[in-house]
Short mmCIF file of C-alpha atoms in Angstrom, two decimals:
data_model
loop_
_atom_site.label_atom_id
_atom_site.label_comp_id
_atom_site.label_asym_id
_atom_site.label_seq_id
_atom_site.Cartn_x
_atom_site.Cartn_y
_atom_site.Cartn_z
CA UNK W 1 -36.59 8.87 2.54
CA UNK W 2 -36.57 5.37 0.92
CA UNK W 3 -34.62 4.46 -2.27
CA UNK W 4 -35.79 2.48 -4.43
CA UNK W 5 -33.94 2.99 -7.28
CA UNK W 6 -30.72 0.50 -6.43
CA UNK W 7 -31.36 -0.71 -10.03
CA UNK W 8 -30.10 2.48 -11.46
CA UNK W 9 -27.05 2.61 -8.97
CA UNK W 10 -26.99 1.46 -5.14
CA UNK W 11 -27.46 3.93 -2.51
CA UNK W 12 -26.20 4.55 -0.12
CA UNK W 13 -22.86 2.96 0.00
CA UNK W 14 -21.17 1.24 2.64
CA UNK W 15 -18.82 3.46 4.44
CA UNK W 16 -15.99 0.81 3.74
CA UNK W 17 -16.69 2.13 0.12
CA UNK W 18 -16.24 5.60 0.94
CA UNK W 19 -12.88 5.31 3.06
CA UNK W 20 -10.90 3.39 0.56
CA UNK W 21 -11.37 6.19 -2.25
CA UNK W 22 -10.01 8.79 0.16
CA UNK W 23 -7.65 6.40 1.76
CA UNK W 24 -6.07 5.43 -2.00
CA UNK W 25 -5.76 8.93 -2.80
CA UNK W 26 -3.68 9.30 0.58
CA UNK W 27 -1.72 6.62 0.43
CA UNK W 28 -1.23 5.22 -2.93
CA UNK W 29 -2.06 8.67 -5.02
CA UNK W 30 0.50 7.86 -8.10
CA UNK W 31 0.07 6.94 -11.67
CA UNK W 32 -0.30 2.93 -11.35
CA UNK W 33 2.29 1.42 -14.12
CA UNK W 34 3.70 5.41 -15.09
CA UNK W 35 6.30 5.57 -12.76
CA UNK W 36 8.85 3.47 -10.94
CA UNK W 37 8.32 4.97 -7.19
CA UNK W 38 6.52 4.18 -3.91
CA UNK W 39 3.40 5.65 -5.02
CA UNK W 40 3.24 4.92 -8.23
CA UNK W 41 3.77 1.30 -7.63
CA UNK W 42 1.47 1.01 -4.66
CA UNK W 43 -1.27 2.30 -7.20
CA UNK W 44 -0.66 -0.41 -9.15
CA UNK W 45 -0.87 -2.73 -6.57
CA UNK W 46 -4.40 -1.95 -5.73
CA UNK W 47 -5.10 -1.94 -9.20
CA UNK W 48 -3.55 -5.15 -9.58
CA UNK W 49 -5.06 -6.96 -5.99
CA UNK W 50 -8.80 -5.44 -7.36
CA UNK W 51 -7.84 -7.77 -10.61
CA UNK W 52 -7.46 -11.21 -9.53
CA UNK W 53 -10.68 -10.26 -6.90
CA UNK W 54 -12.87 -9.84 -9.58
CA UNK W 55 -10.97 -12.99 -11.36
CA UNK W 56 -11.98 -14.72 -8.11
CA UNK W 57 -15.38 -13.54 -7.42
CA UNK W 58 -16.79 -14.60 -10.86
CA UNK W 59 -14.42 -17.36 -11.07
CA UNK W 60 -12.31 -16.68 -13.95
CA UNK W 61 -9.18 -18.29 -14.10
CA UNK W 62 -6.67 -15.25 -15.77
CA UNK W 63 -6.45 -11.80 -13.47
CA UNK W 64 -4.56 -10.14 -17.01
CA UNK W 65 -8.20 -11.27 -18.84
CA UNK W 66 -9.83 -8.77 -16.53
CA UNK W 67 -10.26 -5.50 -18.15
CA UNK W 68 -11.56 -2.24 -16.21
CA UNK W 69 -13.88 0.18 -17.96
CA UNK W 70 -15.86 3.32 -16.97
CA UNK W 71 -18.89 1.05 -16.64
CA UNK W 72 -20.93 -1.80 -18.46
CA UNK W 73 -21.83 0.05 -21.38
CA UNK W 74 -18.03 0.53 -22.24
CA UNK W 75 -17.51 -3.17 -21.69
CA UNK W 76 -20.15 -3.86 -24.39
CA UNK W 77 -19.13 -1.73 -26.63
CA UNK W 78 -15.41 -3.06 -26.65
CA UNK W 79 -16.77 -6.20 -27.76
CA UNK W 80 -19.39 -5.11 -29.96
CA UNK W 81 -17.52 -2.58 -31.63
CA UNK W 82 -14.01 -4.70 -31.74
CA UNK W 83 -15.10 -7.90 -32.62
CA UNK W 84 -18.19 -7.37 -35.40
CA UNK W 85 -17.90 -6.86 -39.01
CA UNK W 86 -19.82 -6.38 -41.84
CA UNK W 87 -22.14 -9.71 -42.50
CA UNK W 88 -21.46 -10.75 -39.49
CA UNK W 89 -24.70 -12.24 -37.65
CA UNK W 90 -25.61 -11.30 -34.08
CA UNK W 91 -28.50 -12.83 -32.23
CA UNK W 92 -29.84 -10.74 -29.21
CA UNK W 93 -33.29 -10.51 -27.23
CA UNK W 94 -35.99 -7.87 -27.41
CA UNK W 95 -35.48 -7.37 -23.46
CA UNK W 96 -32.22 -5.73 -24.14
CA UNK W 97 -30.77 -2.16 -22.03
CA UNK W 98 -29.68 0.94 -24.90
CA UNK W 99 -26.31 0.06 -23.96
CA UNK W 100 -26.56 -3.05 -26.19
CA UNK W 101 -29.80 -2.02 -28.39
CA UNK W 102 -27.84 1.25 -29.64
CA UNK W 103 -23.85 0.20 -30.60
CA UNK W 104 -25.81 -2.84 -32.31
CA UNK W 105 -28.61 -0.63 -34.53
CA UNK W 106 -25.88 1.57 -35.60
CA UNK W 107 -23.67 -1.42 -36.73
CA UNK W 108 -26.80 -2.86 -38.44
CA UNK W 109 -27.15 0.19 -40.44
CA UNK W 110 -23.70 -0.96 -41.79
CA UNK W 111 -24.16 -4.19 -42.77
CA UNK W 112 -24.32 -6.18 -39.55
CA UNK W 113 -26.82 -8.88 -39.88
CA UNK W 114 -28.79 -8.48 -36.50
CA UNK W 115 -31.65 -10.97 -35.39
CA UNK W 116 -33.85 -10.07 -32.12
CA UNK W 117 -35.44 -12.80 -30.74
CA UNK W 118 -38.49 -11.74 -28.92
CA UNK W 119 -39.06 -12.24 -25.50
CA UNK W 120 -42.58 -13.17 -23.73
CA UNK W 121 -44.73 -10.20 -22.28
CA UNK W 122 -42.86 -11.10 -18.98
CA UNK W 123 -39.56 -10.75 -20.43
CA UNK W 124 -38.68 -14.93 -20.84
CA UNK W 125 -37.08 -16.10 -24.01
CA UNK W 126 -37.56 -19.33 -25.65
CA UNK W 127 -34.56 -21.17 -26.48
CA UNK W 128 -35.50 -22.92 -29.06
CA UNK W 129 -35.87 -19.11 -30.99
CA UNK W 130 -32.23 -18.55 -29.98
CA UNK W 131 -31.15 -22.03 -31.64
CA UNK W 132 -32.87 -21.31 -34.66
CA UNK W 133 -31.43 -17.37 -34.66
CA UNK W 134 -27.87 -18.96 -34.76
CA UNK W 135 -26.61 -19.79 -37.94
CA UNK W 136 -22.71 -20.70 -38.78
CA UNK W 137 -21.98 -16.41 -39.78
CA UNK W 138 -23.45 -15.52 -36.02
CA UNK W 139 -19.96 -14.18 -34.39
CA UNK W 140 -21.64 -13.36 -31.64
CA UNK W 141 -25.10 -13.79 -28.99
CA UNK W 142 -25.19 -10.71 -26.66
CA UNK W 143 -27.55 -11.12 -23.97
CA UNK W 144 -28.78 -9.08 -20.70
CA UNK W 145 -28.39 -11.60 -17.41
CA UNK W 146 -31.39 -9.62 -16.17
CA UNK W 147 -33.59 -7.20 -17.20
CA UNK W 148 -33.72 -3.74 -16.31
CA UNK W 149 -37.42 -3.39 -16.82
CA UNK W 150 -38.32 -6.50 -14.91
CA UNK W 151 -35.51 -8.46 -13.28
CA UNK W 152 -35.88 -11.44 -15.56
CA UNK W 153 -33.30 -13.61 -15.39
CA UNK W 154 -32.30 -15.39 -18.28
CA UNK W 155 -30.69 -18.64 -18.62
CA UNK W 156 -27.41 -18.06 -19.25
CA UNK W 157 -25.69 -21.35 -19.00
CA UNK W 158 -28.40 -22.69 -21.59
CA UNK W 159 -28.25 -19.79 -24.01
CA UNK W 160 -24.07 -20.36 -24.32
CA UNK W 161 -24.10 -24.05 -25.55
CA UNK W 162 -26.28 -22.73 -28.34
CA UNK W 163 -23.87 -19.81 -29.47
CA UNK W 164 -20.84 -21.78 -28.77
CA UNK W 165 -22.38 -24.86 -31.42
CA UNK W 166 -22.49 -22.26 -33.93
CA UNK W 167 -18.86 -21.01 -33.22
CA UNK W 168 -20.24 -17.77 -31.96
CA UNK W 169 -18.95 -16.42 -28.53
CA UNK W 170 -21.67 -15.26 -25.43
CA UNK W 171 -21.32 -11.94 -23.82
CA UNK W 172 -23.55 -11.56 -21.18
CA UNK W 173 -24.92 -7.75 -19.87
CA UNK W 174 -24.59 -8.44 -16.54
CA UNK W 175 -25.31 -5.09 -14.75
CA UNK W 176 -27.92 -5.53 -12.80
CA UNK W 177 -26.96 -9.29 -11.72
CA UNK W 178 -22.88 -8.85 -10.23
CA UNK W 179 -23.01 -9.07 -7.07
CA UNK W 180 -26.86 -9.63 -6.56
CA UNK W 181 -26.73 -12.90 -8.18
CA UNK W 182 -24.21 -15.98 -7.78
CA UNK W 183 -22.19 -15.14 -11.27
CA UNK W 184 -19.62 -18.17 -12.07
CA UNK W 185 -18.09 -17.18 -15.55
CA UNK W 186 -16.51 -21.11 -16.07
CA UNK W 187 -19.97 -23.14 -14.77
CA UNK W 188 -22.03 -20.77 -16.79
CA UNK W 189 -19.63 -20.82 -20.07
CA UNK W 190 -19.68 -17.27 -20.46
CA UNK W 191 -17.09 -15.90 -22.80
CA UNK W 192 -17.79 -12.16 -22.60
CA UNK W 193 -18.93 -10.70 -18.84
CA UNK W 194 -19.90 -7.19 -18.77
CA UNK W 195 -20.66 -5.60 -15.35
CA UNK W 196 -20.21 -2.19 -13.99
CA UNK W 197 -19.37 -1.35 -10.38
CA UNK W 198 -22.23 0.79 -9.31
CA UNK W 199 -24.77 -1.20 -8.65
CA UNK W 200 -24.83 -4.71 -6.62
CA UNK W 201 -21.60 -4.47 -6.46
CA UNK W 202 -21.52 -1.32 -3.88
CA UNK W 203 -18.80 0.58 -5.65
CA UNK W 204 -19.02 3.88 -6.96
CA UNK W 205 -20.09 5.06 -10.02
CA UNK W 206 -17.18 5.45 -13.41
CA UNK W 207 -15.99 2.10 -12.79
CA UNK W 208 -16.76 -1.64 -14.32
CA UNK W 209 -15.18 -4.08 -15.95
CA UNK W 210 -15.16 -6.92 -18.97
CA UNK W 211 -13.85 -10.61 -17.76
CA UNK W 212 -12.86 -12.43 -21.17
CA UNK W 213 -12.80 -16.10 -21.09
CA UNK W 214 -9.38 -17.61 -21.78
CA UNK W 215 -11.13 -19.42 -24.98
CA UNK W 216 -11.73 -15.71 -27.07
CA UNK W 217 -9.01 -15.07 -29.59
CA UNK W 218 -8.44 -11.15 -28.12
CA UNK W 219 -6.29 -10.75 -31.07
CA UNK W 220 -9.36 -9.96 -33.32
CA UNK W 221 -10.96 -7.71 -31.12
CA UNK W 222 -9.71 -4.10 -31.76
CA UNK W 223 -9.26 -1.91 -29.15
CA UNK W 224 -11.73 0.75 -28.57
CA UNK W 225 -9.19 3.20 -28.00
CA UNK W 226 -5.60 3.53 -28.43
CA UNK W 227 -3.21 5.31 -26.30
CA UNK W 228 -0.29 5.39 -23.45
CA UNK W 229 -0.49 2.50 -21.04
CA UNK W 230 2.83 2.62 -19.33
CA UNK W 231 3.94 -0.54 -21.24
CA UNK W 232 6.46 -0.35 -24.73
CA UNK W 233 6.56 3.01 -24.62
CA UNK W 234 9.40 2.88 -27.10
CA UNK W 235 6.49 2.28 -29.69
CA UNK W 236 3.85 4.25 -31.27
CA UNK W 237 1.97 1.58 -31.76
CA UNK W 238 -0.70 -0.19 -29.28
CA UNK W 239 0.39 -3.02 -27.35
CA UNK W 240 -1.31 -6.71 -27.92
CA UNK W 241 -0.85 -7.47 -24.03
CA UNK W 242 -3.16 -7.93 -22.04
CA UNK W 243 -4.88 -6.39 -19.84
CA UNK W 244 -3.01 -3.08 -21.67
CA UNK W 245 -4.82 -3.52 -25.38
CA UNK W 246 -7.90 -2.63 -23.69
CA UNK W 247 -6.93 -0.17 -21.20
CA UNK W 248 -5.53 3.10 -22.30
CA UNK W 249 -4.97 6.76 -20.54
CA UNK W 250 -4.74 6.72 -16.90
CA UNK W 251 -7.37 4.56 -15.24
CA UNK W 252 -9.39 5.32 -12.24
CA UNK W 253 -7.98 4.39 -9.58
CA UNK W 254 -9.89 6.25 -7.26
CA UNK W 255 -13.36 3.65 -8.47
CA UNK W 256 -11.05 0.93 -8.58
CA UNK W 257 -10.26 0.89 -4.80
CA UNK W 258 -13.88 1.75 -4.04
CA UNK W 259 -15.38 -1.22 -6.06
CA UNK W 260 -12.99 -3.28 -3.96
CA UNK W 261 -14.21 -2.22 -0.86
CA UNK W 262 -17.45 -2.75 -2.25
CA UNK W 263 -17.05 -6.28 -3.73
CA UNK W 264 -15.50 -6.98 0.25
CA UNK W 265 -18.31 -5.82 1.56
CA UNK W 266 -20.65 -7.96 -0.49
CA UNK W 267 -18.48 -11.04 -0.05
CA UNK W 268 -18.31 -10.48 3.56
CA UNK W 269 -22.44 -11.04 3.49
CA UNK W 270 -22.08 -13.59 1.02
CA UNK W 271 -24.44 -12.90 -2.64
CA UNK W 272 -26.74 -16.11 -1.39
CA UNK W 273 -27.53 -14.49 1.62
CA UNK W 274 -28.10 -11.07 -0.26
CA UNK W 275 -30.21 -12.47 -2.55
CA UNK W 276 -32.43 -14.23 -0.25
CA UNK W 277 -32.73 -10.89 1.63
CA UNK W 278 -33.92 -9.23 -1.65
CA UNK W 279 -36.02 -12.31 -2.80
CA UNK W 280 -37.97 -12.03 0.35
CA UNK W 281 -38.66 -7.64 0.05
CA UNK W 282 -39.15 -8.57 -3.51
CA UNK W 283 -42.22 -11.05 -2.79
CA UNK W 284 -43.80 -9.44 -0.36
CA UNK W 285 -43.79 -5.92 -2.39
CA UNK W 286 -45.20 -7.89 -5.56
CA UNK W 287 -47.52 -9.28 -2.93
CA UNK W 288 -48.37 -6.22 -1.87
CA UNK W 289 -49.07 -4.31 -5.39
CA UNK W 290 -50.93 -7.32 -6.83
CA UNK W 291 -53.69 -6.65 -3.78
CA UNK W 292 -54.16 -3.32 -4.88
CA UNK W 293 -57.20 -2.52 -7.55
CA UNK W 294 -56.21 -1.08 -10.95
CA UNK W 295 -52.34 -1.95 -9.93
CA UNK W 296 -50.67 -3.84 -13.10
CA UNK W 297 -47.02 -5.46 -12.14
CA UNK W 298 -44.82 -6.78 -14.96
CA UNK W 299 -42.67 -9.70 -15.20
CA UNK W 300 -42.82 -13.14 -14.12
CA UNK W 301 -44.22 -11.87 -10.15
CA UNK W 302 -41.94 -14.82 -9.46
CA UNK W 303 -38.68 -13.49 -7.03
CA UNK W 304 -37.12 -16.74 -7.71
CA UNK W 305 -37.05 -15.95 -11.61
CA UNK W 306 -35.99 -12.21 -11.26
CA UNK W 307 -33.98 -9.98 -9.58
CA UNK W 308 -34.99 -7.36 -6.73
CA UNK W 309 -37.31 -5.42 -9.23
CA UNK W 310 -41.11 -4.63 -9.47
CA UNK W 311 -42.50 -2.66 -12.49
CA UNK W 312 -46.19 -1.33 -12.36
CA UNK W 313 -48.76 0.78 -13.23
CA UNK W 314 -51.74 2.22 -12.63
CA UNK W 315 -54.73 2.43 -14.93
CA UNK W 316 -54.74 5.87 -16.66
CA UNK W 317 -52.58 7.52 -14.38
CA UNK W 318 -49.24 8.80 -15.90
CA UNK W 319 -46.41 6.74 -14.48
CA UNK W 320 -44.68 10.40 -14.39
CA UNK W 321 -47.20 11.35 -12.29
CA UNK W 322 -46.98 8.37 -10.13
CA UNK W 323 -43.28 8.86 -9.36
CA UNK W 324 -43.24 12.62 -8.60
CA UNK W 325 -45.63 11.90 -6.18
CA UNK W 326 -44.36 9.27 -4.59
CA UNK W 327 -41.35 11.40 -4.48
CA UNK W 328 -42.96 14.25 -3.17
CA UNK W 329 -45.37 13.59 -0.84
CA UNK W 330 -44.30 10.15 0.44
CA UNK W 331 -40.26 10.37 -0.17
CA UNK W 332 -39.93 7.40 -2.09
CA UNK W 333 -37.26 7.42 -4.76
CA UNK W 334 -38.33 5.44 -7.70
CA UNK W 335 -37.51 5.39 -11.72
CA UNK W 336 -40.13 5.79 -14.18
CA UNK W 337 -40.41 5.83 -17.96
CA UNK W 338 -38.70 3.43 -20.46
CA UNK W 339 -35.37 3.10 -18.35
CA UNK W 340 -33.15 3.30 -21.59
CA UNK W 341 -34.70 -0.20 -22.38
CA UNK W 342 -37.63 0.74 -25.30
CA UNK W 343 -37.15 -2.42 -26.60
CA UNK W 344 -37.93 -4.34 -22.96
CA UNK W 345 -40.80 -2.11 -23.02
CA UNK W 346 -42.12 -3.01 -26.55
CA UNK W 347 -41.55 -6.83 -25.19
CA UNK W 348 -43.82 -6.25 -22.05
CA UNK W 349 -46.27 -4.06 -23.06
CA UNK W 350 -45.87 -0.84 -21.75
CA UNK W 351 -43.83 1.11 -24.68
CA UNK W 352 -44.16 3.69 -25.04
CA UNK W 353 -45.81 5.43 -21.37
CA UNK W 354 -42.97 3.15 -19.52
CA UNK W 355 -43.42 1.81 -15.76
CA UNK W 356 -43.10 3.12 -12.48
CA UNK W 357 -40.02 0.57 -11.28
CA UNK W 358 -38.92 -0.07 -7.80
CA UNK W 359 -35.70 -1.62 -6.94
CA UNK W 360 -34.96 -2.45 -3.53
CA UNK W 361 -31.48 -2.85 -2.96
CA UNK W 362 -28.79 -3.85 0.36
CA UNK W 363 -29.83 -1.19 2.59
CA UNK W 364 -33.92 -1.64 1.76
CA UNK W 365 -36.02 -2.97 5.35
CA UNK W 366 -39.03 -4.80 4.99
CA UNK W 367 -40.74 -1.68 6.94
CA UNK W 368 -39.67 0.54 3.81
CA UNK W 369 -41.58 -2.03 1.93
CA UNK W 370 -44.58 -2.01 3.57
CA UNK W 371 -44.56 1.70 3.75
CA UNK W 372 -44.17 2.01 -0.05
CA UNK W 373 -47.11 -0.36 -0.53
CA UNK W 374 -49.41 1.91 1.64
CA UNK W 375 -48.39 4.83 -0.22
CA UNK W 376 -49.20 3.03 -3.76
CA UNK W 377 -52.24 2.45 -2.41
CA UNK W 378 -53.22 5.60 -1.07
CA UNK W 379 -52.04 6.40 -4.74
CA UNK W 380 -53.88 4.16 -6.58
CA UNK W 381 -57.18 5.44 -4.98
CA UNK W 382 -56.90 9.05 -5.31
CA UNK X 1 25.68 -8.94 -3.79
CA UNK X 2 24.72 -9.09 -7.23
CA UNK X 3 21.16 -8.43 -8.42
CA UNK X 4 19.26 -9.24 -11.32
CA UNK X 5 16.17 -7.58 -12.96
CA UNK X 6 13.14 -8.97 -14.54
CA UNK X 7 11.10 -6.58 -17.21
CA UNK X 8 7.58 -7.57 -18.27
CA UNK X 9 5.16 -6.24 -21.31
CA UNK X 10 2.68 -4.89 -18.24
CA UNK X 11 2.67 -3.50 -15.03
CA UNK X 12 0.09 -5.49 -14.21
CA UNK X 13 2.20 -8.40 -14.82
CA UNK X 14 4.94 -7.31 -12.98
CA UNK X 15 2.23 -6.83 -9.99
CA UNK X 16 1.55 -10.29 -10.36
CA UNK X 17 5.19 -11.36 -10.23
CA UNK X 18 5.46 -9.37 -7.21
CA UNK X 19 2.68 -10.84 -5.41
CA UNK X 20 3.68 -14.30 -6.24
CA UNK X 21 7.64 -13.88 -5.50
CA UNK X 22 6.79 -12.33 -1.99
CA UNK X 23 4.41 -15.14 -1.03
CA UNK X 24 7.07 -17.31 -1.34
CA UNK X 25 9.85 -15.35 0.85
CA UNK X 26 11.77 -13.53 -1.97
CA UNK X 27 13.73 -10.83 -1.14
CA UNK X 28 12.94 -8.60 -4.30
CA UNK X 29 12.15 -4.88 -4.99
CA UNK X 30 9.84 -3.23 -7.78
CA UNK X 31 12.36 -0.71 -9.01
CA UNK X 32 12.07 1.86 -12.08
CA UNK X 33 13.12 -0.47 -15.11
CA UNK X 34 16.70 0.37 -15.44
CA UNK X 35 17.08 2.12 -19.01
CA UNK X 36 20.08 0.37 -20.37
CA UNK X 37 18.03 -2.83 -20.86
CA UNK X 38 14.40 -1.01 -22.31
CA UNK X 39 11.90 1.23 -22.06
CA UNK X 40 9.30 -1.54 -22.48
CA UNK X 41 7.23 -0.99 -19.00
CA UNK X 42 7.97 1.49 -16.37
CA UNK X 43 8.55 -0.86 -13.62
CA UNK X 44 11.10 -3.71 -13.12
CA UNK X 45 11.20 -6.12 -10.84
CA UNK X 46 14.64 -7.08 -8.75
CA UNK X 47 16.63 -10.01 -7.47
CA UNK X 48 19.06 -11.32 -6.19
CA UNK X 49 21.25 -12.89 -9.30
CA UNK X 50 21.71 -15.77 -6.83
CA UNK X 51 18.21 -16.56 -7.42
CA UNK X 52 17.41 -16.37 -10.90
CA UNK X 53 16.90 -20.26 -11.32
CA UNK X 54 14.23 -20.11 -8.90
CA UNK X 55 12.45 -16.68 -9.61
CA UNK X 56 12.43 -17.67 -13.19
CA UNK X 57 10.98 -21.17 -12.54
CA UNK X 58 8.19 -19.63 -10.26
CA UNK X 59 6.96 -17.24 -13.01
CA UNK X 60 7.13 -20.05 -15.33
CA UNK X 61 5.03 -22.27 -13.56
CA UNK X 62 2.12 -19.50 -13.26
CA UNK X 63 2.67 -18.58 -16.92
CA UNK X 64 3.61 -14.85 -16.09
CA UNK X 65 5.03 -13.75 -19.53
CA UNK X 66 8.80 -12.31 -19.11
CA UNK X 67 10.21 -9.82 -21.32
CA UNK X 68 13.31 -10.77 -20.46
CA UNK X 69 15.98 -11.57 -17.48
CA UNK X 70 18.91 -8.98 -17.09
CA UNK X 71 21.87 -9.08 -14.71
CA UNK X 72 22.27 -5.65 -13.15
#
């Protein structure tokens, strides 16, 4: 079998992944911040150690500014649905995932003032559309890191000037880029980093996380949800702490200790080398496809602009088609459709059939590669 | 000996505390927060009294937000 789908969620995962989630149950099996005893406390210390390495790998300066979620969609919606009111403005870009498209359609429906700037048929974005988008209501620029669709990566560090001269805060969708791509939260000037576990960052799935820059005022952000949190439990009302406004009910702990495995296990490769590794499967499958008659690849074809991603097509086949296939008679695990992104897809060109997309991913060898681009070619022939 | 007791608005602060105190040498213990002084966060973290200059200026310096300093 070869998966190819390590942009939906990373498979397999390193052992070191799988041992700490049945090791923390062992050994540290309490209710992190509930109770006062040995393994209550020792919960709480992995929670607490998996903190400040996250404040470390993306180099953010405050471990209590580092808020776990179930994923990256609950990160954006914190901030999305916290922060924005009514006549606010928000500036995003037509290559965006659901997970930002949605919470921000339904808050346009009541009164939020949403702009989309539109992206290039290879998912770029020209900044001087974001600059004029901005205007001195804009609260807020939400923007993907990379896309879904395409691996475009977009520039980050040159989109946050822009919403910062406005007054407007950044957050930046970065799910498929943490731990694929060097992410440095202070260089970059992000204010706002969502990224889930799952995915480059070898943990397991149900856990992620929002880093918030010591410059955003937290104290006009509500909190999703409300609830115990082991802290002022005299009260019935929510604390205004930190991390504890923003994390309520008992938190998985179990993810937690796998995503630090995970996050070890990336740093102990080191991202660049990663991502060289991926850039170099990446080229040679675009290579590959862009060889093949009747085989249309999205994006910029450039690894160096993208992450590990290739989306295609095949003239009048059914990309549904394509992937069962694949699947079935070749055992390669793709994703095909609009991969919750219809909006990427409207950008690129392929809304509403969608595109077959491969996603090589840690465990990927360049012989899987050159298998899969036999097997699109047999494919694209027949 | 005497000891003293330090209670924070989050665990995760007192896990910070903890982490920081031990580097250092401290000879401290992360006890259930004692319920004559609050109910604020489940854990506590304890000293000895002897200390409480030090402990106090080490949080300080890190900006570690204290609830507030009891002697036990």
């Amino acid at each position: 079998m070869i998966y190819l789908d390590n942009a939906a969620t990373s498979w397999p995962k390193p052992r070191e992944v799988l041992k700490a989630m049945t090791d923390v149950l062992e050994r540290a099996g309490g209710n992190p911040g509930r109770s006062g005893h040995l393994l209550s406390i020792e919960a709480a210390r992995v929670m607490y150690r998996t903190r400040e390495y996250i404040a470390n790998f993306f180099n953010s300066s405050d471990p209590m500014r580092v808020i776990f979620t179930i994923n990256a969609t609950h990160a954006i919606n914190i901030v999305i649905r916290g922060l924005l009111k009514p006549g606010d403005r928000v500036v995003t870009s037509s290559m965006e995932h659901n997970a930002v498209m949605r919470p921000l359609r339904d808050l346009q429906k009541r009164g939020l003032d949403l702009h989309v700037v539109p992206c290039t048929s290879d998912g770029c974005l020209d900044l001087e559309d974001v600059s004029q988008a901005v205007n001195a209501n804009t609260r807020l620029v939400v923007i993907n890191h990379a896309s879904n669709v395409v691996g475009t990566l977009l520039p980050i560090a040159e989109i946050a000037p822009i919403a910062h001269s406005a007054g407007a805060y950044i957050l930046v969708d970065a799910a498929q880029t943490a731990g694929a791509v060097p992410i440095d939260v202070q260089a970059m000037k992000i204010d706002l980093l969502a990224f889930t576990g799952h995915k480059s960052l070898m943990g397991p799935p149900g856990i992620g996380g929002l880093i918030i820059g010591d410059n955003v005022d937290t104290s006009i952000i509500k909190p999703l949800m409300r609830g115990g949190t082991g802290s002022q439990s005299e009260l019935e009302e929510h604390p205004e702490y930190l991390p504890d406004k923003f994390e309520s009910g008992t938190p998985n702990i179990v993810g937690v200790a796998g995503l630090y495995a995970g996050m070890q296990w990336v740093m102990g490769r080191g991202i660049d080398t990663i991502w060289s590794r991926e850039k170099e499967l990446t080229r040679v499958l675009i290579v590959g496809l862009k060889n093949i008659p009747g085989v249309k690849a999205y994006g910029t074809l450039d690894p160096e602009k993208s992450t590990a991603i290739v989306s295609f097509t095949i003239a009048d086949r059914r990309v549904s088609e394509l992937g069962l296939r694949l699947d079935e008679e070749f055992g390669i695990l793709s994703r095909v459709g609009l991969h919750c992104a219809p909006a990427a897809h409207k950008s690129i060109g392929s809304f509403p059939e969608g595109t077959v997309r491969l996603a090589p991913g840690m465990f990927t060898t360049m012989n899987d590669i050159k298998r899969t681009i036999q097997a699109i070619e047999s494919l694209a022939h027949l | 000996m005497k000891y003293g007791v330090v209670l924070f608005h989050t665990t995760s602060a007192v896990m910070r505390a903890e982490k920081l105190l031990l580097e250092k040498g401290y000879s401290i213990k992360l006890i259930p927060t004692p319920r004559q002084f609050s109910s604020d966060c489940g854990i506590a973290l304890r000293f000895y009294w002897t200390q409480c200059e030090q402990v106090k200026s080490i949080l300080d310096a890190v900006s570690v937000e204290i609830d507030a300093i009891h002697q036990m």
